[in-house]
Tab-separated table of C-alpha atoms and ligand atoms in Angstrom:
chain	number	residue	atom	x	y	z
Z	11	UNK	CA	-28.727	-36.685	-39.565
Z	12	UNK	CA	-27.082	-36.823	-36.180
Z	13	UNK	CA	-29.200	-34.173	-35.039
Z	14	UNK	CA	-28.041	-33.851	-31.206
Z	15	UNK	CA	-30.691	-32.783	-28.248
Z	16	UNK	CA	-29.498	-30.294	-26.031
Z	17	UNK	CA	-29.335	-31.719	-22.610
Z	18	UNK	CA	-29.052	-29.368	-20.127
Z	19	UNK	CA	-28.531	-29.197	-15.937
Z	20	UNK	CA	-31.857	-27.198	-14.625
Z	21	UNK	CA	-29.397	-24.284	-13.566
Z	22	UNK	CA	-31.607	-21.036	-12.986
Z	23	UNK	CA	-30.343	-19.835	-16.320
Z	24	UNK	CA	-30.768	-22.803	-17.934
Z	25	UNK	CA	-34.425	-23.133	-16.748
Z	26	UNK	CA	-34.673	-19.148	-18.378
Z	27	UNK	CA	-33.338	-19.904	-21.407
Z	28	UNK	CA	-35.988	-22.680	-21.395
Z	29	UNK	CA	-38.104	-20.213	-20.536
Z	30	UNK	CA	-37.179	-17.910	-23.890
Z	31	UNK	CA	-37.769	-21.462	-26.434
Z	32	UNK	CA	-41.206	-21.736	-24.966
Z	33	UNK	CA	-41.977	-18.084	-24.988
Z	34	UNK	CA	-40.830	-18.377	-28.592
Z	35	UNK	CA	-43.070	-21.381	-29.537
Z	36	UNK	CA	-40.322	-24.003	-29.356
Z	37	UNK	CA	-40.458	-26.937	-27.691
Z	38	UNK	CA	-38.524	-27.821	-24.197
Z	39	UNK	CA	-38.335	-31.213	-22.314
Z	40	UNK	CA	-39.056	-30.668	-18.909
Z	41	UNK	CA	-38.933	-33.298	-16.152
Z	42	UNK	CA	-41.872	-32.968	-13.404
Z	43	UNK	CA	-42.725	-35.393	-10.596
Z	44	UNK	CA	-44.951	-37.722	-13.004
Z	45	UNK	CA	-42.717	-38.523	-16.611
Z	46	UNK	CA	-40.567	-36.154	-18.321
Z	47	UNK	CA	-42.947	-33.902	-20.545
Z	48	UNK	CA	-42.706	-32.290	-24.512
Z	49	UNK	CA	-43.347	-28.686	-23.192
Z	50	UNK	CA	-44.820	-25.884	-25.694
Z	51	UNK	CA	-46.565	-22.780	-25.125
Z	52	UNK	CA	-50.239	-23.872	-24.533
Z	53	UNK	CA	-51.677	-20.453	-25.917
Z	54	UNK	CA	-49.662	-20.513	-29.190
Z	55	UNK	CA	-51.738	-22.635	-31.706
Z	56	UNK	CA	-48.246	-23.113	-33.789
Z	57	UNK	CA	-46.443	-24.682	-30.702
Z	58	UNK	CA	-49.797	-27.003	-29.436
Z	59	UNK	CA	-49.711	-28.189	-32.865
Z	60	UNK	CA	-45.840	-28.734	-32.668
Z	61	UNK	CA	-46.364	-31.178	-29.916
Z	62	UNK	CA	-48.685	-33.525	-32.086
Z	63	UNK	CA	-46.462	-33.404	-34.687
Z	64	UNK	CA	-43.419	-34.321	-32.597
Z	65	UNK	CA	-45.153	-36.508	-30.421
Z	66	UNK	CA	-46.823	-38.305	-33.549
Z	67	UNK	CA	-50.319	-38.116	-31.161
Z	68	UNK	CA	-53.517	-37.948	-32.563
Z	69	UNK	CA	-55.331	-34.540	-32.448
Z	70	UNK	CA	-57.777	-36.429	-31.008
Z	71	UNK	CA	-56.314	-37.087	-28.076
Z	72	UNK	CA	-56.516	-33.669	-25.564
Z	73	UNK	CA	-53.322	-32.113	-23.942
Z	74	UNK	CA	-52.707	-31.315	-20.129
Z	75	UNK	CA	-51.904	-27.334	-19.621
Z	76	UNK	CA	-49.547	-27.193	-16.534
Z	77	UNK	CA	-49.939	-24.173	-14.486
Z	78	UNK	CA	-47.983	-23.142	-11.518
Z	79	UNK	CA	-50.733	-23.015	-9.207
Z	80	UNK	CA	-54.716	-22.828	-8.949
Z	81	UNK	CA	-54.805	-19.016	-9.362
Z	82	UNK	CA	-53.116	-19.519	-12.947
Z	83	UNK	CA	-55.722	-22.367	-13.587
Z	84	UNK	CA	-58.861	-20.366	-12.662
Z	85	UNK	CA	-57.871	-17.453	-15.525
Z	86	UNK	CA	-58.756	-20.383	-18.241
Z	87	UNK	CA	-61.309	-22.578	-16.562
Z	88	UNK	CA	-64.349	-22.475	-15.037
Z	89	UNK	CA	-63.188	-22.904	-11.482
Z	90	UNK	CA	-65.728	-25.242	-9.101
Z	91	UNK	CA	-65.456	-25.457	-5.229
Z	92	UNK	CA	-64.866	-29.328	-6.015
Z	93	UNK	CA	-61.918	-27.858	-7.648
Z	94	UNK	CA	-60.803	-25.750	-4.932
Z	95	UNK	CA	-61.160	-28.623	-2.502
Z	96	UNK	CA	-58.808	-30.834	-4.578
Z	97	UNK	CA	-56.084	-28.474	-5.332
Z	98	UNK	CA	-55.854	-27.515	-1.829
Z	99	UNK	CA	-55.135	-31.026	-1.011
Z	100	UNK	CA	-53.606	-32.439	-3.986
Z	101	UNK	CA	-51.921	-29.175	-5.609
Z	102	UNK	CA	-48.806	-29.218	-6.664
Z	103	UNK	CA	-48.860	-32.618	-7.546
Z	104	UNK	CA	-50.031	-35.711	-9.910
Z	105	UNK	CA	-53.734	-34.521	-10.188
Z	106	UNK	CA	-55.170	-33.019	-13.569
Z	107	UNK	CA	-58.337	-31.347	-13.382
Z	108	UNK	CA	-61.264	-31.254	-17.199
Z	109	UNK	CA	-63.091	-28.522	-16.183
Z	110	UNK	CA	-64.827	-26.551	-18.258
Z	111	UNK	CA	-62.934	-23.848	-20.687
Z	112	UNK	CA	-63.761	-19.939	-19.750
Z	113	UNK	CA	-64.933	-17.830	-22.526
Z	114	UNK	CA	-61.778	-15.858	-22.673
Z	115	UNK	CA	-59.706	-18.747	-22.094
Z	116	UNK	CA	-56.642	-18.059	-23.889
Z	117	UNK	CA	-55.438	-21.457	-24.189
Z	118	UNK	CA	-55.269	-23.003	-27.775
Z	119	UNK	CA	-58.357	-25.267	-29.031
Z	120	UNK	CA	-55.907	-27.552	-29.944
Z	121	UNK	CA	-55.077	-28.096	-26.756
Z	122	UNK	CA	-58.742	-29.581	-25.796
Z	123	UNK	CA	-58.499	-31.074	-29.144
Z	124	UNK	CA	-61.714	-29.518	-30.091
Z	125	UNK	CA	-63.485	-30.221	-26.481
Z	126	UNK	CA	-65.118	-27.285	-24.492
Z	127	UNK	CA	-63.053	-28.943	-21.512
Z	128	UNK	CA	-59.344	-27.995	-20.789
Z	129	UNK	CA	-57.396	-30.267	-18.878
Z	130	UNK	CA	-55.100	-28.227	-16.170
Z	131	UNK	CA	-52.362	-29.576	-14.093
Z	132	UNK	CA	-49.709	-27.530	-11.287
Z	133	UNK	CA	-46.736	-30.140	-10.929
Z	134	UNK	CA	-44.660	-30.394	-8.117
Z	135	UNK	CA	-41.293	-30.810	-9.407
Z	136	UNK	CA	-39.219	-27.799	-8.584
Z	137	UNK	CA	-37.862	-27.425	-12.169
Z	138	UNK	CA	-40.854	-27.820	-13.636
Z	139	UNK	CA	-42.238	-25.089	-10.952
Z	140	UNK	CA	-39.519	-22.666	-11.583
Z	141	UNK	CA	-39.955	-23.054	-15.535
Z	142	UNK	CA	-43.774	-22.179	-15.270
Z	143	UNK	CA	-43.043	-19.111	-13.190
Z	144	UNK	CA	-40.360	-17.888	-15.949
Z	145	UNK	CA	-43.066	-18.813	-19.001
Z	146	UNK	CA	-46.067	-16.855	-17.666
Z	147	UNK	CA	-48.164	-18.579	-19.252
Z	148	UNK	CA	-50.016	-22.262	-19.220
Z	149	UNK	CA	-47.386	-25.282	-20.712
Z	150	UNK	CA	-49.456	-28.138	-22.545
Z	151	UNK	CA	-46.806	-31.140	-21.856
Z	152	UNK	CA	-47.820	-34.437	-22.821
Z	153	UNK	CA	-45.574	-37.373	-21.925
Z	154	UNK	CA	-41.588	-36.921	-24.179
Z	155	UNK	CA	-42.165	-39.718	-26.159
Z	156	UNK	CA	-43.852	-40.981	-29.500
Z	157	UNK	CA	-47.330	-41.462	-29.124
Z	158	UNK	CA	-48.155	-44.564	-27.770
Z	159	UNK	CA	-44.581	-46.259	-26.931
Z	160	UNK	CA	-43.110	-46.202	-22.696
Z	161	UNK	CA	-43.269	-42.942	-21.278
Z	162	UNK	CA	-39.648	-41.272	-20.255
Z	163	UNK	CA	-38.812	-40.771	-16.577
Z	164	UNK	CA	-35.216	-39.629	-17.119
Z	165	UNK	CA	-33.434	-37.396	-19.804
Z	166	UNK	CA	-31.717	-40.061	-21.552
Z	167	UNK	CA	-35.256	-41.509	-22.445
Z	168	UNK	CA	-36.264	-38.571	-23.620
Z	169	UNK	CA	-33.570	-38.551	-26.299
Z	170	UNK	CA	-33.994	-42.199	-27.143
Z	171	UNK	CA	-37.810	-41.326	-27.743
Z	172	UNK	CA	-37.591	-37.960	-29.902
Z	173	UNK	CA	-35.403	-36.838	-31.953
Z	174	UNK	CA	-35.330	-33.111	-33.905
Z	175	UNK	CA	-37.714	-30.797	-33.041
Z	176	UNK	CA	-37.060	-30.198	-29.094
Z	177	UNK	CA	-35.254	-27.753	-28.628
Z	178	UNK	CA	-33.631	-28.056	-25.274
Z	179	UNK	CA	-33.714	-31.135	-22.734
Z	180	UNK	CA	-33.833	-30.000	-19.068
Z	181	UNK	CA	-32.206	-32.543	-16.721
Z	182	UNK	CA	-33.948	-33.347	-13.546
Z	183	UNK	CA	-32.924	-36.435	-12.637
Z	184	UNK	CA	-35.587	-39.622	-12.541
Z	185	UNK	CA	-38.953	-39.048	-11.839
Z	186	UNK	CA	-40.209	-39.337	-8.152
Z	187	UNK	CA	-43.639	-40.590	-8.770
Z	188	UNK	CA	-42.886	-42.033	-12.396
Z	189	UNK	CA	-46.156	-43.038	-13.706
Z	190	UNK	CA	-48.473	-40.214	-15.238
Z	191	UNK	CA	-51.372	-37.720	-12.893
Z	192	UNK	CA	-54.654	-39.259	-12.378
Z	193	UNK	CA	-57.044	-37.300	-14.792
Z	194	UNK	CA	-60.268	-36.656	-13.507
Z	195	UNK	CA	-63.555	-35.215	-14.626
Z	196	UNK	CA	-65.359	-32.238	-13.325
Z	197	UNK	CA	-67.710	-31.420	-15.848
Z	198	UNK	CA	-69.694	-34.410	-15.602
Z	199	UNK	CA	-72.684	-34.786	-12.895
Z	200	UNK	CA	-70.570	-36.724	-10.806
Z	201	UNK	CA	-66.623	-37.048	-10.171
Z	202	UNK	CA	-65.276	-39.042	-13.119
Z	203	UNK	CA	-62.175	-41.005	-12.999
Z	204	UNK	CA	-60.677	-40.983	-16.289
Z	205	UNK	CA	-57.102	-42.165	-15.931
Z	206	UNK	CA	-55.389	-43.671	-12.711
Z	207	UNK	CA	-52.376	-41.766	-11.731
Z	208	UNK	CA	-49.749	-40.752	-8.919
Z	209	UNK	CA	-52.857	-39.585	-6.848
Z	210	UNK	CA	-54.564	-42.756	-5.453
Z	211	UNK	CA	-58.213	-43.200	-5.723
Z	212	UNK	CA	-58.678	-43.644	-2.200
Z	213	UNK	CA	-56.823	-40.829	-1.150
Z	214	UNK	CA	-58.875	-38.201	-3.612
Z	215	UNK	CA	-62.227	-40.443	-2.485
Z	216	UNK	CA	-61.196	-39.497	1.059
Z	217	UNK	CA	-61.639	-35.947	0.455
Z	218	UNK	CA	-64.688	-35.738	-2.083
Z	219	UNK	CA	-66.125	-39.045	-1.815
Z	220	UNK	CA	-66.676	-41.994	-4.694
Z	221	UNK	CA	-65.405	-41.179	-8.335
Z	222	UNK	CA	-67.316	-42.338	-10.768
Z	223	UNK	CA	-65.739	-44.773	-13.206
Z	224	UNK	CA	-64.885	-43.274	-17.065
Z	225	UNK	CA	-66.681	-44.516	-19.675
Z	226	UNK	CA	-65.503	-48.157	-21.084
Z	227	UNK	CA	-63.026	-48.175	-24.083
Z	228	UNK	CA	-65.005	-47.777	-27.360
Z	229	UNK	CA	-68.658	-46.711	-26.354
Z	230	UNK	CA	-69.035	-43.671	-27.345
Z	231	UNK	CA	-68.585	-41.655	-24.225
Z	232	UNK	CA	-64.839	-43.121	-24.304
Z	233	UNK	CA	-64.342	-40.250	-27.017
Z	234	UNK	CA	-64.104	-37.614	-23.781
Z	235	UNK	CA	-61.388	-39.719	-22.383
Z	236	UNK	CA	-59.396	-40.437	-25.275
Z	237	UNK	CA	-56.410	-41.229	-23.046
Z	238	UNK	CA	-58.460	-44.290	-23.001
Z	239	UNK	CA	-56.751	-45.458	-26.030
Z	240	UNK	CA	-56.189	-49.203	-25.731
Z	241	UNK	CA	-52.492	-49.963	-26.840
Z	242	UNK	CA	-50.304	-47.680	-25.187
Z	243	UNK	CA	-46.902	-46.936	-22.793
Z	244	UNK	CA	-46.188	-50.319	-25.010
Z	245	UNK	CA	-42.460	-51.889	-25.355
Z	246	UNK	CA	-41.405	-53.429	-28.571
Z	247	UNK	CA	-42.018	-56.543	-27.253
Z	248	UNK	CA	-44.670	-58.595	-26.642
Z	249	UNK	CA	-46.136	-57.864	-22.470
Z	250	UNK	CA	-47.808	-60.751	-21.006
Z	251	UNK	CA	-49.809	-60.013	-17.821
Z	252	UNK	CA	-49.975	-61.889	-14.285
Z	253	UNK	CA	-47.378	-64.328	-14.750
Z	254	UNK	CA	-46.828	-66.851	-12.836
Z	255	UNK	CA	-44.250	-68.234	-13.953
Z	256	UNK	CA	-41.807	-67.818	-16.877
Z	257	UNK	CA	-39.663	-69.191	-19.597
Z	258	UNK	CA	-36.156	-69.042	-20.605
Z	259	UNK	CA	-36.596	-66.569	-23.890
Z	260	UNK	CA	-38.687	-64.036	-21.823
Z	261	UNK	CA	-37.563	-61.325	-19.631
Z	262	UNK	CA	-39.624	-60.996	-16.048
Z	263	UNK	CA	-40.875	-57.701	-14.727
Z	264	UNK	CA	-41.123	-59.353	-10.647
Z	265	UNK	CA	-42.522	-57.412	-8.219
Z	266	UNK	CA	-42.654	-58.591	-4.214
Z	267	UNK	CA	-40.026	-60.865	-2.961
Z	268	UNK	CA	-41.229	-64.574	-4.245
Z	269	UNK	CA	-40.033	-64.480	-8.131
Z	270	UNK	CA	-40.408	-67.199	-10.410
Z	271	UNK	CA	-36.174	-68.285	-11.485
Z	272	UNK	CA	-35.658	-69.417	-15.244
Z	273	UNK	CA	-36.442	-66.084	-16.792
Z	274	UNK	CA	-33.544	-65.081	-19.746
Z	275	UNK	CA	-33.294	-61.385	-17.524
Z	276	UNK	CA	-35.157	-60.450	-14.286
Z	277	UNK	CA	-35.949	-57.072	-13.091
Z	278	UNK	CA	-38.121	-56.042	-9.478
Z	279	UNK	CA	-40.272	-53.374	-9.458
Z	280	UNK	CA	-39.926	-53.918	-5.772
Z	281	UNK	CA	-38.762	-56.216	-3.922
Z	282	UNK	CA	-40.252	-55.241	-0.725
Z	283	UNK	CA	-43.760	-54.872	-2.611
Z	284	UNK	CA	-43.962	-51.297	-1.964
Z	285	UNK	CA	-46.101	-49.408	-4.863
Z	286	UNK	CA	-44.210	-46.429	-5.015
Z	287	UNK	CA	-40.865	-47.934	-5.739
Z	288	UNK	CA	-42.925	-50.398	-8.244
Z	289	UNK	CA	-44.355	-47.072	-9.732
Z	290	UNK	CA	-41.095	-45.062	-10.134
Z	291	UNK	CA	-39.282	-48.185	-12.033
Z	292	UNK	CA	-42.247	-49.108	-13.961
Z	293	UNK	CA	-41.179	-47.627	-17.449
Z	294	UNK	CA	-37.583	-47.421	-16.608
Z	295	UNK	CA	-37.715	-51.040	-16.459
Z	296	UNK	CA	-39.867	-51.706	-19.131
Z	297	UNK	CA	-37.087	-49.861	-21.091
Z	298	UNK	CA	-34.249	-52.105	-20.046
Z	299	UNK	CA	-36.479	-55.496	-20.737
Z	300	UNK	CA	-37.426	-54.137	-24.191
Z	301	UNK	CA	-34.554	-56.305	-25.283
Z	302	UNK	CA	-34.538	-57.617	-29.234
Z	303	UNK	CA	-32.978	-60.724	-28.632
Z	304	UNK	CA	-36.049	-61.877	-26.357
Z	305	UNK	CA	-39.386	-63.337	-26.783
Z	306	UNK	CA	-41.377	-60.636	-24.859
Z	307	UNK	CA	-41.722	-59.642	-20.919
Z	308	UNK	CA	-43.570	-61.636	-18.657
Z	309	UNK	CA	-45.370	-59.305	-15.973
Z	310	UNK	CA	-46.029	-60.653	-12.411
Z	311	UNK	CA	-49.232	-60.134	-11.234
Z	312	UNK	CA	-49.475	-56.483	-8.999
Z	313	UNK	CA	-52.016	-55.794	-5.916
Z	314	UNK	CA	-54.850	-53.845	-8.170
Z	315	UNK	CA	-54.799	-50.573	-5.510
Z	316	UNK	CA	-53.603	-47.199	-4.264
Z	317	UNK	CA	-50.954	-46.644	-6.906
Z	318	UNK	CA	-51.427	-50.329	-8.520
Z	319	UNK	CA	-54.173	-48.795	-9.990
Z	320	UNK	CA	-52.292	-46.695	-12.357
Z	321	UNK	CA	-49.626	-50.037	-12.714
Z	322	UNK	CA	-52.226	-52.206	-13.882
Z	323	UNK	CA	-53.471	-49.259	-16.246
Z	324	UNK	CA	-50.426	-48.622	-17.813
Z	325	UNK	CA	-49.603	-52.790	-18.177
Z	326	UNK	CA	-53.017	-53.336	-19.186
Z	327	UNK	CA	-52.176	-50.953	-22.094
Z	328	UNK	CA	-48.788	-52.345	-23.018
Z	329	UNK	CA	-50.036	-56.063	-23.505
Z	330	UNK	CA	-53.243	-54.530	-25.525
Z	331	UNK	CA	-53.607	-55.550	-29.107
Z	332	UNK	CA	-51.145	-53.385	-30.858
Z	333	UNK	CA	-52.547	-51.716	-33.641
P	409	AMP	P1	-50.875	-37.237	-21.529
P	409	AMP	O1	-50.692	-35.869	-22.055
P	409	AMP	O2	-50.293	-38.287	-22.420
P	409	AMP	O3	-50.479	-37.365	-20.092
P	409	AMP	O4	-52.415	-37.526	-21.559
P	409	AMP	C1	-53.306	-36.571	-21.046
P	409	AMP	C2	-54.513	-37.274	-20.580
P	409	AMP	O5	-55.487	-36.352	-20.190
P	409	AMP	C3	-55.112	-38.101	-21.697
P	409	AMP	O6	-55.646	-39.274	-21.115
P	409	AMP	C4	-56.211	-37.206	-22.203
P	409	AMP	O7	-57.240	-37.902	-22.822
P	409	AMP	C5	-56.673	-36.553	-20.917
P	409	AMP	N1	-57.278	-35.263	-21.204
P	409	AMP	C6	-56.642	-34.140	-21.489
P	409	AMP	N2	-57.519	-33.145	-21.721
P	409	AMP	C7	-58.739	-33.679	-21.582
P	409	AMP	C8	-60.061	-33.172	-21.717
P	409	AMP	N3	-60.286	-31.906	-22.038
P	409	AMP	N4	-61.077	-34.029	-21.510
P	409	AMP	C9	-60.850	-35.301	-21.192
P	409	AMP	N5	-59.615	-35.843	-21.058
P	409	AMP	C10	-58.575	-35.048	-21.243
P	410	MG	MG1	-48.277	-40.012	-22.705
């Protein structure tokens, strides 16, 4: 069909006339700090539902409203002092609050996919700031991709990934952070961790002491975290974890400076071993490996804390069991 996605500098009237589409219920690419996100109106059932369909997600699986700051997120949730505490450190920026929904939250059920529990988030990427101020209202923006495949941290991606049905493609550049916000739960009796993100666990630990750990994959408390899903953020190919050492068919995702040679195409998440830079290339790189003429990617192994945490998570996923 050749249908073309409009991709678009973040000028200021760029970012209104994105503004406009998601006042009207269509659906905008936006980038923020974390991945490039599928945004929609998060109070217009028609435009929540939009974002499954496009997305090819499972209503199952709850959406993220993105709100320009903790005043915007206390009008639809049940606001806590934990809450307060965190946003004042961690606000704007890769944290997502589930707290619990208000009675006159105006944000679509869809969005909680059924949950009493909304999921709220106020980015820090200054397009994605500005467009939230324009809407007026909460943005549900789950990753701009298909359900379950790499997550996009640059427009291009974002085309690659989905096709008709966005409406407009705003152009920020890569992604700073480049993996996804840590998720964590409020409405349980303790702190609950439910996805590792681009806020470390030590640094939120540091300011309300230990999160507990989500529920594992598949009891039935997983069902609050559906994010939980176990094959995910997966390439084409094959991902095989902690490698050592590789083989002449495979591609190598290296990170630190000592990398195994022989591998058919070799990319460092960071040669200096510094998380950041490993978390900003992570899906960019996966991209580039995800080649067809290769056996699969071979993943060195990656330090398993501050933003390794989220690594691991997302690698974990992409070398699950496809369904
Ligand atoms: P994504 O939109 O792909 O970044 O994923 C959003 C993440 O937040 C997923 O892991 C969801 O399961 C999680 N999430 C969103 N809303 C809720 C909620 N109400 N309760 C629990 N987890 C949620
Ligand atoms: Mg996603």
């Amino acid at each position: 069909m050749g249908l073309r996605l409009d991709i678009v500098a973040p000028t200021d009237d760029a970012i209104a006339r994105a503004a406009d589409l998601i006042r009207t219920g269509a659906l905008v690419a936006l980038p923020t700090e974390t991945v490039y996100g599928l945004g929609g109106d998060a109070t217009n059932d028609r435009a929540v539902a939009g974002i499954f369909q496009a997305k090819g997600r499972p209503q199952f699986n709850p959406l993220i409203a993105h709100v320009p700051d903790a005043a915007a997120a206390a009008q639809h949730v049940v606001w806590t002092d934990v809450a307060e505490v965190l946003a004042q450190r961690f606000w704007p920026g890769p944290l997502t609050l589930v707290l619990s929904r208000r009675a006159d939250c105006a944000v679509s059920l869809l969005c909680s996919a059924g949950l009493d529990t909304l999921a709220v988030r106020s980015p820090s990427h200054p397009v994605a700031q500005a467009l939230l101020r324009a809407v007026g209202r909460p943005v549900a923006a789950p990753s701009a991709n298909r359900s379950g495949m790499v997550s996009p941290t640059q427009a291009a991606h974002v085309v690659q990934s989905l096709g008709a049905g966005v409406a407009l493609v705003l152009d920020g550049g890569r992604c700073p952070v480049g993996v996804e916000s840590t998720v964590i739960d409020l409405t349980a009796a303790q702190p609950t961790l439910l996805r590792p993100g681009g806020a470390t666990r030590e640094a939120i630990e540091a300011v309300i002491g230990p999160l507990a750990r989500a529920p594992a994959v598949g009891t039935p408390g997983a069902l609050h975290a559906p994010g939980q899903l176990e094959s995910h953020y997966a390439p084409a190919l094959p991902v095989r974890l902690d490698a050592l050492s590789v083989a002449d068919d495979e591609a190598l995702l290296a990170f630190g400076p000592d990398v195994p040679g022989g591998a058919a195409l070799t990319l460092n998440l960071s040669p200096a071993g510094d998380m950041g830079e490993a978390a900003a290339n992570l899906f960019a790189m996966l991209r580039t490996l995800d080649r067809p003429d290769l056996r699969g990617i071979a993943v060195a192994p990656i330090p398993d804390h501050g933003l390794g945490l989220a690594i691991n998570d997302r690698l974990r996923r992409a070398a699950a069991p496809r369904p």
